[in-house]
Amino acid sequence: MVGEPGLSLKCQLFFDRFVNRANKRAPYPADWELFFDFICVSHHQESEVKSTDLYRMLITAGFPQGPAQQLSFFYKQGWSLLSRPEGYDQIPDD
């Protein structure tokens, strides 16, 4: 485990769990579940890691460019979903 800047110890543990178990060429459904856990923990811990940082981290961990790019995209989208403001589900009366 190499500590990444911007990752808390807990985030690092979840990142390591994902990269050490995942099929790096084409993640399986169970791999995606581990990745989603990492996203949730990163959000809850208010990680400073951005999708571009994650891409570099995944490449360093041995992921090919294609899967690393896809995972980075989903990381950014996951943060967006988890960051929805209060009242996002209300439809205004016009």
Backbone as numpy.savetxt, mean C-alpha at the origin, in Angstrom:
# Nx Ny Nz CAx CAy CAz Cx Cy Cz
14.95 -7.20 7.26 14.11 -6.02 7.26 15.00 -4.79 7.26
14.88 -4.01 6.22 15.57 -2.73 6.13 14.54 -1.65 6.39
14.78 -0.83 7.39 13.82 0.23 7.71 13.73 1.25 6.59
12.53 1.50 6.16 12.28 2.49 5.10 11.91 3.82 5.74
12.45 4.93 5.22 12.04 6.24 5.75 10.54 6.44 5.57
9.89 6.95 6.60 8.46 7.23 6.52 7.58 6.08 6.99
8.18 4.90 7.25 7.39 3.76 7.71 7.61 3.55 9.21
6.51 3.47 9.94 6.62 3.10 11.35 7.04 1.63 11.42
7.41 1.19 12.59 7.80 -0.21 12.78 6.66 -1.14 12.37
5.44 -0.79 12.75 4.29 -1.62 12.40 4.08 -1.66 10.89
4.18 -0.52 10.23 4.04 -0.49 8.77 5.13 -1.33 8.12
6.35 -1.21 8.64 7.46 -1.98 8.09 7.19 -3.47 8.22
6.65 -3.90 9.34 6.33 -5.32 9.53 5.29 -5.80 8.51
4.27 -4.99 8.27 3.25 -5.36 7.30 3.79 -5.32 5.87
4.66 -4.37 5.57 5.29 -4.32 4.24 6.16 -5.56 4.04
6.99 -5.87 5.03 7.86 -7.04 4.93 7.05 -8.33 4.79
5.97 -8.43 5.53 5.13 -9.63 5.44 4.60 -9.78 4.02
4.17 -8.68 3.43 3.67 -8.73 2.06 4.78 -9.13 1.07
5.90 -8.40 1.08 6.93 -8.65 0.06 7.60 -10.00 0.24
7.65 -10.52 1.45 8.28 -11.83 1.67 7.39 -13.00 1.29
6.10 -12.78 1.21 5.16 -13.87 0.89 4.58 -13.79 -0.51
4.59 -12.61 -1.10 3.88 -12.39 -2.37 4.60 -13.02 -3.55
3.81 -13.44 -4.52 4.32 -13.82 -5.83 4.62 -12.50 -6.52
5.87 -12.20 -6.70 6.26 -10.87 -7.17 5.92 -10.62 -8.64
5.82 -11.64 -9.44 5.50 -11.46 -10.87 4.01 -11.24 -11.11
3.19 -11.91 -10.33 1.73 -11.79 -10.48 1.09 -12.15 -9.15
0.86 -11.16 -8.29 0.31 -11.45 -6.96 -1.00 -12.24 -7.02
-1.08 -13.23 -6.14 -2.27 -14.06 -6.01 -3.29 -13.34 -5.13
-4.56 -13.82 -5.11 -5.56 -13.17 -4.25 -5.13 -13.05 -2.79
-4.50 -14.07 -2.25 -4.04 -13.99 -0.85 -2.95 -12.93 -0.70
-2.14 -12.73 -1.73 -1.12 -11.68 -1.70 -1.78 -10.30 -1.65
-2.84 -10.15 -2.42 -3.56 -8.87 -2.42 -4.12 -8.56 -1.04
-4.61 -9.58 -0.35 -5.13 -9.37 1.01 -4.03 -8.84 1.93
-2.82 -9.39 1.80 -1.70 -8.89 2.60 -1.36 -7.45 2.21
-1.46 -7.15 0.93 -1.18 -5.79 0.47 -2.23 -4.82 0.99
-3.50 -5.22 0.97 -4.56 -4.37 1.50 -4.37 -4.13 3.00
-3.90 -5.16 3.72 -3.59 -4.98 5.14 -2.51 -3.91 5.30
-1.49 -3.97 4.45 -0.41 -2.97 4.49 -0.97 -1.57 4.24
-1.86 -1.43 3.27 -2.45 -0.13 2.97 -3.22 0.39 4.20
-4.04 -0.45 4.79 -4.84 -0.03 5.95 -3.96 0.37 7.12
-2.93 -0.40 7.39 -2.02 -0.07 8.50 -1.28 1.22 8.19
-0.82 1.38 6.95 -0.12 2.60 6.56 -1.01 3.83 6.75
-2.26 3.70 6.37 -3.20 4.81 6.52 -3.45 5.10 8.00
-3.71 4.05 8.76 -3.99 4.22 10.19 -2.78 4.82 10.92
-1.58 4.43 10.52 -0.36 4.92 11.15 0.09 6.28 10.58
-0.68 6.77 9.60 -0.37 8.04 8.94 1.05 8.04 8.36
1.33 6.98 7.63 2.63 6.83 6.98 2.90 7.99 6.03
4.16 8.35 5.91 4.55 9.41 5.00 4.95 8.87 3.63
4.85 7.56 3.45 5.24 6.93 2.19 4.19 7.24 1.11
4.65 7.80 0.01 3.80 8.10 -1.14 3.89 6.95 -2.13
3.02 6.96 -3.13 3.01 5.87 -4.11 4.34 5.79 -4.87
4.99 6.91 -5.10 6.29 6.89 -5.79 7.36 6.25 -4.91
7.28 6.50 -3.60 8.20 5.85 -2.66 7.95 4.34 -2.65
6.67 3.97 -2.62 6.33 2.56 -2.58 6.83 1.85 -3.83
6.71 2.48 -4.98 7.20 1.89 -6.23 8.69 1.56 -6.09
9.47 2.50 -5.60 10.90 2.26 -5.41 11.15 1.13 -4.42
10.38 1.10 -3.33 10.52 0.06 -2.33 10.22 -1.32 -2.92
9.18 -1.39 -3.75 8.81 -2.67 -4.36 9.87 -3.14 -5.35
10.41 -2.22 -6.13 11.49 -2.57 -7.07 12.69 -3.11 -6.29
13.04 -2.42 -5.22 14.16 -2.85 -4.37 13.90 -4.23 -3.78
12.64 -4.53 -3.48 12.27 -5.83 -2.90 12.18 -6.94 -3.94
12.39 -6.61 -5.23 12.42 -7.65 -6.25 11.21 -7.74 -7.15
10.29 -6.79 -7.05 9.12 -6.81 -7.93 9.52 -6.26 -9.30
9.03 -6.87 -10.38 9.23 -6.29 -11.71 8.49 -4.95 -11.82
8.85 -4.15 -12.81 8.26 -2.81 -12.95 6.74 -2.85 -13.08
6.21 -3.76 -13.89 4.75 -3.81 -14.11 3.97 -4.01 -12.82
4.23 -5.10 -12.09 3.51 -5.29 -10.82 3.78 -4.18 -9.81
5.01 -3.67 -9.76 5.32 -2.58 -8.82 4.50 -1.34 -9.15
4.35 -1.06 -10.43 3.56 0.11 -10.85 2.08 -0.10 -10.49
1.57 -1.29 -10.75 0.17 -1.59 -10.43 -0.08 -1.49 -8.92
0.79 -2.06 -8.13 0.63 -2.01 -6.68 0.71 -0.57 -6.16
1.61 0.21 -6.72 1.73 1.61 -6.32 0.45 2.39 -6.63
-0.13 2.09 -7.79 -1.39 2.73 -8.17 -2.49 2.37 -7.17
-2.60 1.09 -6.82 -3.63 0.66 -5.88 -3.38 1.20 -4.47
-2.12 1.38 -4.12 -1.78 2.00 -2.83 -2.36 3.41 -2.77
-2.13 4.17 -3.82 -2.64 5.54 -3.88 -4.17 5.55 -3.85
-4.79 4.65 -4.60 -6.25 4.57 -4.62 -6.80 4.14 -3.26
-6.12 3.22 -2.60 -6.54 2.77 -1.28 -6.53 3.91 -0.27
-5.47 4.71 -0.31 -5.39 5.88 0.57 -6.55 6.83 0.28
-6.85 7.02 -0.99 -7.94 7.92 -1.38 -9.27 7.42 -0.81
-9.51 6.14 -0.91 -10.76 5.58 -0.37 -10.83 5.70 1.14
-9.73 5.42 1.80 -9.72 5.48 3.26 -9.75 6.91 3.81
-9.47 7.86 2.96 -9.42 9.27 3.37 -10.69 10.05 3.01
-11.74 9.36 2.62 -12.98 10.06 2.25 -13.47 10.88 3.43
-13.87 12.12 3.19 -14.30 12.99 4.29 -15.68 12.59 4.82
-15.96 13.01 6.01 -17.28 12.80 6.61 -18.33 13.41 5.70
-19.40 12.70 5.46 -20.49 13.19 4.64 -20.33 12.93 3.15
-19.30 12.19 2.77 -19.09 11.90 1.35 -20.28 11.13 0.75
-21.00 10.42 1.61 -22.08 9.56 1.11 -23.44 10.27 1.08
-23.45 11.55 1.31 -24.70 12.32 1.27 -24.89 12.94 -0.11
-26.07 12.81 -0.64 -26.39 13.43 -1.93 -27.12 14.73 -1.63
-26.55 15.85 -2.07 -27.18 17.13 -1.76 -28.53 17.29 -2.48
-29.46 17.94 -1.80 -30.74 18.26 -2.41 -30.57 19.54 -3.23
-30.87 19.45 -4.49 -30.75 20.65 -5.36 -32.09 21.28 -5.59
